[in-house]
């Protein structure tokens, strides 16, 4: 079960026994009008698979729709959803329905083991019309769902800013450096809850652990040459559109004890594109912790492309598609620790800015063979950047390589886009949550933009002529083939750079295979009504 909105007015329950069978939904909304639920490629209407229904004066109504744009969806040629029940009670509408998990209908959204962007809308009457503000989006992994943690106590750290003034600039980063000296014994953070005062301007938040030489609190604009700017060991993350982060039952983020003198830096990125003045904010994170230590400490590894650093990385304008790459070779970790334990990755957070369209994280053996993907988002959305549970544990062994691929579209831009902190700049970052924690915090790369072969591209993109698509594609290939500088850092802020990294080929994203007629027509009882189905689900996850 998940609430799809912040006010707990829209509730979704779902369940299934077999990933080749049927999935059952119960959709409950605090309204007596029409209700709509759907699956969206990117969180919007375009291309969404939607069901709408309600209970009117003439009885119940329910249909399967397909959205071709930001307008009233059209009825599917094939009605793939079956209504099970529809009723109104105590000001709520409850709609239960089911469909095949793997559908052969081209107008249906394919449900996979990856996180899916769910959308909803509803009205106050039974006349289906424009929903206005009664709509929303939430990303959920339906097939590999991770249940919420039951908190053993109410202890939490409030890590927030207090009434800061947000300036009238498009992009502003505010930092607060603090410590928790009263935690004299080691604790485990098990839940991270965002506290967002202004949902329209708080874009993302990062909590970093500081190296030992940071010993003073600080509360002002980030990256102004203060000592706190050196804090880069990621402890917790939150991105716009995300919700509460629950950790698996066997892991926790360590805090306190021998580290009670450690300082932490809360970084908040404010996105104020309309340059609104007079806004104050007191957002941040609430960190629930327990003295009942779990089996493993959580580590967070920041991968992708090194942001900024004057690397002269140019994403060309008018590009329908442009890919950037960051590589991490874990064989280089031997200079920080040896041997490296197997790293068990359980969750991932992907991050780009406005031009980002896709993010993929490839996992390779030491000989360059791709094992799988550690993360996939083929329909990346700037306003939906939450940590997603992978559902299964992926193991990174010493010597394995990680490759992050970010795809951008700059078709509407007339100037080059650089890698940087600004919202209109770009980033290509992926945060991997894993256990057991090691002291390496960062493993990123950037192409050698001073390589002699870059001279031609510099001439093309430094001039006034808009490059054509062939020149853009050639520039992308060049950036992919020039040597990569890999940058690795530990929690003490020891940085080491390694030249000569290479970008490997990445396999195509797996596609869904359509069910056979017999499989698609088979109905399987959902564990919404059959609790024994939970056992089958857990067995299936364990076998993956």
Coordinates of C-alpha atoms in Angstrom, one line a residue:
X1 CA 0.0 0.0 0.0
X2 CA 1.1 3.5 -0.8
X3 CA -0.4 6.9 -0.5
X4 CA 0.1 8.7 -3.8
X5 CA -0.3 12.2 -2.3
X6 CA 1.1 14.1 0.6
X7 CA -2.2 14.7 2.3
X8 CA -3.2 10.9 2.3
X9 CA -6.3 11.5 0.2
X10 CA -5.3 9.1 -2.5
X11 CA -4.5 5.5 -1.5
X12 CA -3.3 2.6 -3.7
X13 CA -3.2 -1.1 -2.7
X14 CA -2.0 -3.8 -5.0
X15 CA -0.9 -7.4 -5.1
X16 CA -0.2 -10.5 -7.2
X17 CA 1.0 -14.1 -7.0
X18 CA 2.9 -14.6 -10.3
X19 CA 4.8 -12.1 -12.4
X20 CA 3.4 -13.8 -15.5
X21 CA -0.1 -13.5 -14.1
X22 CA -2.6 -10.8 -13.0
X23 CA -2.1 -7.8 -10.8
X24 CA -5.0 -6.5 -8.7
X25 CA -5.4 -2.9 -7.6
X26 CA -7.7 -1.2 -5.1
X27 CA -7.7 2.6 -5.6
X28 CA -9.4 4.7 -2.9
X29 CA -9.8 8.5 -3.1
X30 CA -11.5 11.0 -0.8
X31 CA -14.1 12.1 -3.3
X32 CA -17.6 11.1 -4.5
X33 CA -16.8 12.1 -8.0
X34 CA -14.9 10.4 -10.8
X35 CA -11.4 8.9 -10.1
X36 CA -8.5 8.2 -12.5
X37 CA -5.3 6.1 -12.1
X38 CA -2.6 5.3 -14.6
X39 CA 0.9 4.5 -15.6
X40 CA 3.0 7.2 -17.3
X41 CA 6.3 7.0 -19.2
X42 CA 7.6 10.3 -17.6
X43 CA 5.0 11.4 -15.0
X44 CA 2.8 13.4 -17.4
X45 CA -0.3 12.7 -19.6
X46 CA 1.5 12.0 -22.9
X47 CA 1.5 8.3 -23.6
X48 CA -0.1 7.3 -20.3
X49 CA -2.2 4.2 -19.7
X50 CA -5.2 5.3 -17.6
X51 CA -8.4 3.8 -16.1
X52 CA -11.2 6.1 -15.0
X53 CA -14.4 5.3 -13.2
X54 CA -16.9 6.2 -10.5
X55 CA -20.4 5.6 -9.1
X56 CA -23.0 7.9 -10.6
X57 CA -26.8 8.2 -10.5
X58 CA -27.1 5.5 -13.2
X59 CA -24.7 3.1 -11.5
X60 CA -21.0 2.4 -11.9
X61 CA -18.9 3.4 -14.9
X62 CA -15.3 2.2 -15.7
X63 CA -13.1 2.3 -18.8
X64 CA -9.6 1.8 -20.0
X65 CA -8.0 4.9 -21.7
X66 CA -4.9 6.0 -23.5
X67 CA -3.6 9.6 -23.4
X68 CA -2.3 11.1 -26.6
X69 CA -1.5 14.5 -24.9
X70 CA -2.6 17.0 -22.3
X71 CA -6.2 16.5 -23.1
X72 CA -9.1 14.1 -22.4
X73 CA -7.7 10.5 -23.0
X74 CA -9.3 8.3 -25.7
X75 CA -10.8 4.9 -25.0
X76 CA -8.4 2.0 -25.6
X77 CA -9.3 -0.2 -28.6
X78 CA -8.9 -3.2 -26.4
X79 CA -10.3 -2.9 -22.8
X80 CA -7.5 -4.7 -20.9
X81 CA -8.7 -3.9 -17.4
X82 CA -11.4 -5.8 -15.5
X83 CA -13.5 -4.0 -12.9
X84 CA -14.0 -6.0 -9.8
X85 CA -15.9 -3.6 -7.6
X86 CA -16.8 0.1 -7.3
X87 CA -18.5 1.7 -4.4
X88 CA -18.8 4.9 -2.4
X89 CA -18.8 5.2 1.4
X90 CA -18.1 7.9 3.9
X91 CA -17.1 10.4 1.2
X92 CA -14.7 8.0 -0.5
X93 CA -14.7 6.2 -3.8
X94 CA -13.2 2.7 -3.9
X95 CA -12.4 1.1 -7.2
X96 CA -10.9 -2.4 -7.5
X97 CA -9.7 -3.7 -10.8
X98 CA -7.1 -6.0 -12.4
X99 CA -5.1 -6.6 -15.6
X100 CA -2.4 -8.9 -16.9
X101 CA 1.1 -7.8 -15.6
X102 CA 2.5 -8.4 -19.1
X103 CA 0.0 -7.2 -21.6
X104 CA 0.0 -7.6 -25.4
X105 CA -2.0 -4.4 -25.9
X106 CA 0.2 -1.7 -27.5
X107 CA -1.8 1.0 -25.7
X108 CA -1.1 -0.6 -22.3
X109 CA 1.9 0.4 -20.2
X110 CA 4.2 -2.6 -19.5
X111 CA 4.6 -3.3 -15.8
X112 CA 8.2 -4.4 -15.1
X113 CA 10.4 -4.9 -12.1
X114 CA 11.7 -1.3 -12.4
X115 CA 10.2 1.7 -10.6
X116 CA 7.1 3.0 -12.5
X117 CA 5.6 6.5 -12.5
X118 CA 2.0 6.3 -11.3
X119 CA -0.3 9.2 -11.9
X120 CA -3.8 10.0 -10.5
X121 CA -6.5 12.5 -10.9
X122 CA -10.1 12.9 -9.6
X123 CA -13.1 15.2 -9.7
X124 CA -15.8 16.4 -7.4
X125 CA -18.7 15.2 -9.6
X126 CA -19.3 12.3 -11.9
X127 CA -18.8 14.4 -15.0
X128 CA -15.3 13.6 -16.2
X129 CA -13.6 16.9 -16.9
X130 CA -10.4 18.8 -16.3
X131 CA -9.0 17.9 -12.9
X132 CA -7.2 21.1 -12.1
X133 CA -4.9 20.7 -9.1
X134 CA -6.5 17.4 -8.1
X135 CA -3.7 15.4 -9.7
X136 CA -0.3 14.0 -8.9
X137 CA 2.6 11.6 -9.7
X138 CA 4.6 9.2 -7.6
X139 CA 7.2 6.6 -8.6
X140 CA 6.7 3.2 -7.1
X141 CA 8.3 -0.2 -7.7
X142 CA 5.2 -2.4 -7.9
X143 CA 6.8 -5.8 -8.5
X144 CA 9.8 -5.3 -6.2
X145 CA 8.2 -3.2 -3.5
X146 CA 10.0 -2.6 -0.2
X147 CA 7.7 -2.3 2.7
X148 CA 7.9 0.6 5.1
X149 CA 9.9 0.2 8.3
X150 CA 8.1 0.0 11.6
X151 CA 9.9 2.6 13.7
X152 CA 11.0 1.0 17.1
X153 CA 11.0 4.4 18.8
X154 CA 10.5 8.1 18.1
X155 CA 14.1 9.3 18.3
X156 CA 15.1 11.5 15.4
X157 CA 17.6 14.1 14.4
X158 CA 16.2 17.3 13.0
X159 CA 18.6 18.4 10.3
X160 CA 17.0 21.6 8.9
X161 CA 17.8 25.2 8.1
X162 CA 15.9 27.9 9.9
X163 CA 14.1 30.8 8.2
X164 CA 16.8 31.4 5.6
X165 CA 16.0 34.0 2.9
X166 CA 16.0 32.5 -0.6
X167 CA 17.5 35.1 -3.0
X168 CA 16.0 36.2 -6.2
X169 CA 18.2 34.0 -8.4
X170 CA 17.4 31.0 -10.5
X171 CA 19.8 28.7 -8.6
X172 CA 20.9 29.0 -5.0
X173 CA 22.8 26.5 -2.8
X174 CA 22.5 26.9 1.0
X175 CA 24.7 24.9 3.4
X176 CA 24.5 24.3 7.1
X177 CA 27.4 22.6 8.9
X178 CA 26.6 21.0 12.3
X179 CA 27.4 18.0 14.6
X180 CA 25.6 15.8 17.1
X181 CA 27.9 15.6 20.2
X182 CA 25.2 14.1 22.4
X183 CA 25.2 10.8 20.5
X184 CA 28.0 9.3 22.6
X185 CA 27.2 5.7 21.5
X186 CA 26.9 4.5 18.0
X187 CA 23.3 4.6 16.5
X188 CA 21.9 3.5 13.2
X189 CA 19.7 5.9 11.0
X190 CA 17.0 3.7 9.6
X191 CA 14.5 6.2 8.0
X192 CA 15.2 9.5 6.3
X193 CA 12.1 11.7 6.0
X194 CA 12.1 15.0 4.0
X195 CA 10.7 18.1 5.7
X196 CA 9.8 20.4 2.9
X197 CA 8.4 23.9 3.6
X198 CA 8.3 25.2 0.0
X199 CA 7.7 22.3 -2.4
X200 CA 7.9 24.6 -5.4
X201 CA 11.5 25.8 -4.9
X202 CA 13.3 23.1 -2.9
X203 CA 14.9 20.9 -5.6
X204 CA 17.2 18.5 -3.8
X205 CA 19.0 18.0 -0.5
X206 CA 22.2 16.2 0.4
X207 CA 23.6 15.4 3.8
X208 CA 27.4 15.0 3.7
X209 CA 29.9 13.7 6.4
X210 CA 32.8 16.0 6.9
X211 CA 36.5 15.1 7.2
X212 CA 38.1 15.5 10.6
X213 CA 39.6 18.9 9.9
X214 CA 36.1 20.5 9.7
X215 CA 35.5 21.5 13.3
X216 CA 33.3 24.6 13.1
X217 CA 29.6 25.1 12.4
X218 CA 28.6 27.1 9.3
X219 CA 25.3 28.4 7.9
X220 CA 25.4 30.3 4.7
X221 CA 25.7 30.1 0.9
X222 CA 27.6 27.0 -0.3
X223 CA 30.9 27.0 -2.2
X224 CA 32.2 30.3 -1.1
X225 CA 35.6 29.0 0.1
X226 CA 34.5 27.9 3.6
X227 CA 36.0 24.9 5.3
X228 CA 32.6 23.1 5.2
X229 CA 32.8 23.0 1.4
X230 CA 35.2 20.1 1.9
X231 CA 32.4 17.8 3.2
X232 CA 31.6 15.3 0.5
X233 CA 30.9 11.9 2.1
X234 CA 27.3 11.3 1.2
X235 CA 25.1 10.2 4.2
X236 CA 21.6 10.8 2.9
X237 CA 19.9 12.1 -0.2
X238 CA 16.5 13.5 -1.3
X239 CA 15.4 14.7 -4.7
X240 CA 12.3 16.6 -5.8
X241 CA 9.3 14.2 -6.1
X242 CA 10.8 11.8 -3.6
X243 CA 9.3 10.7 -0.3
X244 CA 10.4 8.9 2.9
X245 CA 13.5 6.7 2.5
X246 CA 13.3 3.4 4.4
X247 CA 16.4 1.2 4.7
X248 CA 16.3 -2.6 4.6
X249 CA 16.0 -4.4 7.9
X250 CA 19.6 -5.5 8.0
X251 CA 21.3 -2.1 7.4
X252 CA 21.6 1.3 9.0
X253 CA 23.5 4.6 8.4
X254 CA 26.0 4.9 11.3
X255 CA 26.1 8.1 13.4
X256 CA 27.5 8.9 16.8
X257 CA 29.8 6.9 19.1
X258 CA 33.4 7.3 18.0
X259 CA 32.1 9.8 15.4
X260 CA 30.2 12.0 17.8
X261 CA 32.7 14.8 17.1
X262 CA 32.1 14.5 13.3
X263 CA 30.5 17.4 11.6
X264 CA 27.9 17.1 8.8
X265 CA 26.9 19.5 6.0
X266 CA 23.3 19.8 4.9
X267 CA 23.2 21.2 1.3
X268 CA 19.9 22.4 -0.1
X269 CA 19.5 23.4 -3.8
X270 CA 16.8 26.0 -4.3
X271 CA 15.4 26.3 -7.8
X272 CA 13.7 29.7 -8.2
X273 CA 13.2 30.2 -12.0
X274 CA 10.7 33.1 -11.6
X275 CA 13.1 35.0 -9.3
X276 CA 10.4 35.4 -6.6
X277 CA 11.5 37.6 -3.7
X278 CA 10.7 37.5 -0.1
X279 CA 10.7 33.7 0.3
X280 CA 12.0 32.2 3.5
X281 CA 12.5 28.5 4.1
X282 CA 13.1 26.0 6.9
X283 CA 13.4 22.7 5.0
X284 CA 15.7 19.8 5.7
X285 CA 15.7 16.1 6.8
X286 CA 14.4 14.2 9.8
X287 CA 16.7 11.2 10.6
X288 CA 15.1 8.5 12.6
X289 CA 17.7 6.4 14.5
X290 CA 17.9 3.4 16.9
X291 CA 20.4 2.1 19.4
X292 CA 19.5 -1.5 18.2
X293 CA 22.3 -1.7 15.7
X294 CA 21.7 -3.7 12.5
X295 CA 24.0 -6.2 10.9
X296 CA 25.7 -3.8 8.4
X297 CA 26.6 -0.1 8.0
X298 CA 25.3 1.5 4.9
X299 CA 27.7 3.2 2.4
X300 CA 26.8 5.6 -0.4
X301 CA 29.0 5.7 -3.5
X302 CA 28.7 8.8 -5.7
X303 CA 29.4 7.8 -9.4
X304 CA 29.0 9.5 -12.8
X305 CA 30.6 12.5 -14.4
X306 CA 32.7 14.8 -12.2
X307 CA 30.6 18.0 -11.9
X308 CA 32.1 21.3 -12.8
X309 CA 35.9 21.6 -12.1
X310 CA 36.4 23.7 -15.3
X311 CA 36.7 20.6 -17.4
X312 CA 35.4 22.4 -20.5
X313 CA 32.8 19.7 -21.0
X314 CA 30.3 21.1 -23.6
X315 CA 26.9 19.7 -24.4
X316 CA 26.0 21.1 -27.8
X317 CA 22.8 23.1 -28.5
X318 CA 20.0 21.8 -30.7
X319 CA 20.8 18.2 -29.9
X320 CA 17.9 15.8 -30.1
X321 CA 19.9 13.3 -28.2
X322 CA 23.4 13.6 -26.6
X323 CA 25.0 11.1 -24.2
X324 CA 27.6 11.7 -21.6
X325 CA 29.5 8.9 -19.6
X326 CA 31.2 8.5 -16.3
X327 CA 33.2 5.4 -15.4
X328 CA 34.3 3.9 -12.1
X329 CA 36.9 1.1 -12.0
X330 CA 36.8 -0.5 -8.5
X331 CA 40.2 -2.1 -9.1
X332 CA 41.6 1.3 -8.2
X333 CA 40.1 1.0 -4.7
X334 CA 43.0 -1.1 -3.7
X335 CA 45.0 2.0 -2.9
X336 CA 42.3 2.9 -0.3
X337 CA 41.5 -0.6 1.0
X338 CA 42.6 -4.1 0.2
X339 CA 40.9 -6.4 -0.1
X340 CA 37.6 -4.8 -0.9
X341 CA 34.5 -6.7 0.3
X342 CA 31.7 -7.5 -2.0
X343 CA 29.4 -4.5 -2.1
X344 CA 25.7 -5.3 -2.0
X345 CA 23.8 -2.6 -3.8
X346 CA 20.1 -2.3 -2.9
X347 CA 19.0 1.2 -3.9
X348 CA 19.9 3.9 -6.4
X349 CA 19.3 7.6 -6.8
X350 CA 19.8 9.2 -10.3
X351 CA 20.3 12.9 -10.8
X352 CA 20.5 15.2 -13.8
X353 CA 19.0 18.6 -14.5
X354 CA 16.5 20.0 -16.9
X355 CA 18.0 18.6 -20.1
X356 CA 18.2 15.0 -18.7
X357 CA 16.0 12.4 -20.5
X358 CA 17.5 9.0 -19.6
X359 CA 19.9 7.6 -17.1
X360 CA 21.4 4.1 -17.2
X361 CA 24.0 2.4 -14.9
X362 CA 25.9 -0.5 -16.4
X363 CA 27.7 -3.1 -14.3
X364 CA 30.8 -4.8 -15.9
X365 CA 33.2 -7.6 -14.8
X366 CA 36.9 -6.8 -14.7
X367 CA 37.3 -8.1 -18.3
X368 CA 34.7 -5.7 -19.6
X369 CA 31.7 -8.0 -20.0
X370 CA 28.5 -6.3 -19.0
X371 CA 26.7 -8.2 -16.2
X372 CA 23.6 -6.2 -15.9
X373 CA 22.2 -2.8 -15.1
X374 CA 22.4 -1.4 -11.6
X375 CA 19.8 1.2 -12.5
X376 CA 17.6 2.2 -15.4
X377 CA 15.3 5.2 -16.1
X378 CA 14.4 5.4 -19.8
X379 CA 11.9 8.2 -19.0
X380 CA 13.8 10.5 -16.6
X381 CA 11.8 13.4 -15.2
X382 CA 13.4 16.4 -13.6
X383 CA 10.6 16.6 -11.0
X384 CA 10.7 13.0 -9.9
X385 CA 14.1 12.2 -8.4
X386 CA 13.6 9.8 -5.6
X387 CA 15.7 7.0 -4.3
X388 CA 14.4 3.8 -5.8
X389 CA 14.6 0.3 -4.4
X390 CA 16.0 -2.2 -6.9
X391 CA 14.1 -5.1 -5.3
X392 CA 17.0 -7.4 -5.6
X393 CA 20.6 -7.2 -4.4
X394 CA 23.3 -6.5 -7.0
X395 CA 26.8 -7.5 -6.0
X396 CA 29.9 -5.4 -7.0
X397 CA 33.1 -7.4 -6.7
X398 CA 36.6 -5.9 -6.6
X399 CA 37.7 -5.1 -10.1
X400 CA 34.2 -4.6 -11.5
X401 CA 33.4 -1.5 -13.4
X402 CA 30.4 0.9 -13.2
X403 CA 29.4 3.0 -16.2
X404 CA 26.9 5.8 -15.9
X405 CA 25.2 7.0 -19.1
X406 CA 23.1 10.2 -19.1
X407 CA 21.1 11.2 -22.2
X408 CA 20.2 14.8 -22.7
X409 CA 18.0 16.8 -25.1
X410 CA 19.0 20.4 -25.8
X411 CA 16.8 20.8 -28.9
X412 CA 15.3 24.0 -27.5
X413 CA 18.6 25.6 -26.5
X414 CA 20.7 28.0 -28.6
X415 CA 23.9 27.9 -26.5
X416 CA 26.2 25.2 -25.2
X417 CA 25.3 23.6 -21.8
X418 CA 28.1 23.1 -19.4
X419 CA 28.5 20.7 -16.4
X420 CA 27.9 22.7 -13.3
X421 CA 25.8 23.5 -10.2
X422 CA 23.1 25.7 -11.9
X423 CA 19.7 24.3 -12.8
X424 CA 20.3 25.3 -16.4
X425 CA 23.7 23.6 -16.3
X426 CA 23.9 19.8 -16.3
X427 CA 24.9 17.0 -14.1
X428 CA 25.2 13.2 -14.5
X429 CA 25.3 11.6 -11.0
X430 CA 24.2 8.3 -9.6
X431 CA 24.3 7.5 -5.9
X432 CA 24.6 3.8 -5.1
X433 CA 23.3 2.7 -1.7
X434 CA 25.2 -0.5 -0.6
X435 CA 26.6 -2.5 2.4
X436 CA 29.0 -3.1 4.1
X437 CA 30.3 0.4 4.1
X438 CA 33.8 1.1 2.9
X439 CA 35.8 4.4 3.2
X440 CA 35.6 5.2 -0.6
X441 CA 32.9 7.9 -1.1
X442 CA 33.4 9.1 -4.7
X443 CA 34.3 7.3 -7.9
X444 CA 33.7 9.5 -11.0
X445 CA 35.4 10.5 -14.2
X446 CA 35.5 13.1 -16.9
X447 CA 36.9 13.0 -20.5
X448 CA 40.3 14.5 -21.2
X449 CA 39.0 17.6 -22.9
X450 CA 42.6 18.8 -23.5
X451 CA 43.3 15.8 -25.7
X452 CA 44.7 16.8 -29.1
X453 CA 41.7 15.2 -30.9
X454 CA 39.4 17.7 -29.1
X455 CA 40.7 20.7 -31.1
X456 CA 38.2 20.3 -34.0
X457 CA 35.2 20.0 -31.7
X458 CA 36.4 23.1 -29.8
X459 CA 36.4 25.0 -33.0
X460 CA 32.9 23.8 -33.9
X461 CA 31.3 24.5 -30.5
X462 CA 33.3 27.7 -29.8
X463 CA 32.0 29.4 -32.9
X464 CA 28.7 31.1 -33.8
X465 CA 27.4 28.5 -36.2
X466 CA 24.8 26.1 -34.8
X467 CA 26.1 22.5 -35.3
X468 CA 24.1 20.0 -37.3
X469 CA 23.0 16.6 -35.9
X470 CA 26.0 14.9 -37.7
X471 CA 28.5 17.2 -36.0
X472 CA 26.7 16.7 -32.6
X473 CA 26.9 12.9 -33.1
X474 CA 30.6 13.1 -34.0
X475 CA 31.3 15.2 -30.9
X476 CA 29.5 12.6 -28.7
X477 CA 31.6 9.8 -30.2
X478 CA 34.8 11.8 -29.6
X479 CA 34.0 12.5 -26.0
X480 CA 33.3 8.8 -25.5
X481 CA 36.6 7.7 -27.1
X482 CA 39.1 10.1 -25.5
X483 CA 40.8 8.9 -22.3
X484 CA 38.9 9.4 -19.1
X485 CA 40.4 10.8 -15.9
X486 CA 39.0 8.8 -13.0
X487 CA 38.7 10.7 -9.6
X488 CA 38.4 8.6 -6.4
X489 CA 38.1 10.0 -2.9
X490 CA 37.7 8.6 0.6
X491 CA 35.9 9.8 3.6
X492 CA 39.0 11.7 4.7
X493 CA 39.0 13.7 1.5
X494 CA 42.0 12.0 0.0
X495 CA 41.6 12.5 -3.7
X496 CA 43.5 10.5 -6.3
X497 CA 43.2 10.8 -10.1
X498 CA 43.9 8.1 -12.6
X499 CA 44.3 8.8 -16.3
X500 CA 43.6 6.2 -19.1
X501 CA 40.1 5.2 -18.2
X502 CA 37.9 3.9 -21.0
X503 CA 34.2 3.9 -21.8
X504 CA 32.8 0.4 -22.7
X505 CA 29.9 -0.4 -24.9
X506 CA 26.6 -0.7 -23.1
X507 CA 24.0 -3.3 -24.0
X508 CA 20.5 -2.3 -25.1
X509 CA 17.8 -1.8 -22.4
X510 CA 15.9 -5.1 -22.0
X511 CA 12.4 -5.1 -23.5
X512 CA 9.2 -6.8 -22.3
X513 CA 8.2 -10.0 -24.0
X514 CA 4.5 -10.2 -24.7
X515 CA 2.6 -13.0 -23.0
X516 CA 1.3 -16.0 -24.9
X517 CA -2.5 -16.0 -25.3
X518 CA -2.8 -18.7 -22.6
X519 CA -0.6 -16.8 -20.1
X520 CA -2.3 -13.4 -20.8
X521 CA -5.8 -14.8 -20.2
X522 CA -4.9 -16.7 -17.0
X523 CA -6.3 -15.0 -13.9
X524 CA -4.3 -15.4 -10.6
X525 CA -5.8 -14.6 -7.2
X526 CA -4.2 -11.5 -5.8
X527 CA -2.6 -11.5 -2.3
X528 CA -4.8 -8.5 -1.5
X529 CA -7.4 -11.2 -0.8
X530 CA -5.0 -14.1 -0.4
X531 CA -2.2 -13.5 2.2
X532 CA -0.5 -16.8 1.2
X533 CA 0.5 -15.1 -2.0
X534 CA 3.0 -13.0 -0.1
X535 CA 5.1 -16.1 0.4
X536 CA 5.2 -16.8 -3.3
X537 CA 6.2 -13.2 -4.0
X538 CA 9.1 -13.4 -1.5
X539 CA 10.2 -16.7 -3.0
X540 CA 10.2 -15.1 -6.5
X541 CA 12.3 -12.2 -5.3
X542 CA 14.8 -14.5 -3.6
X543 CA 15.3 -16.5 -6.8
X544 CA 16.2 -13.5 -8.8

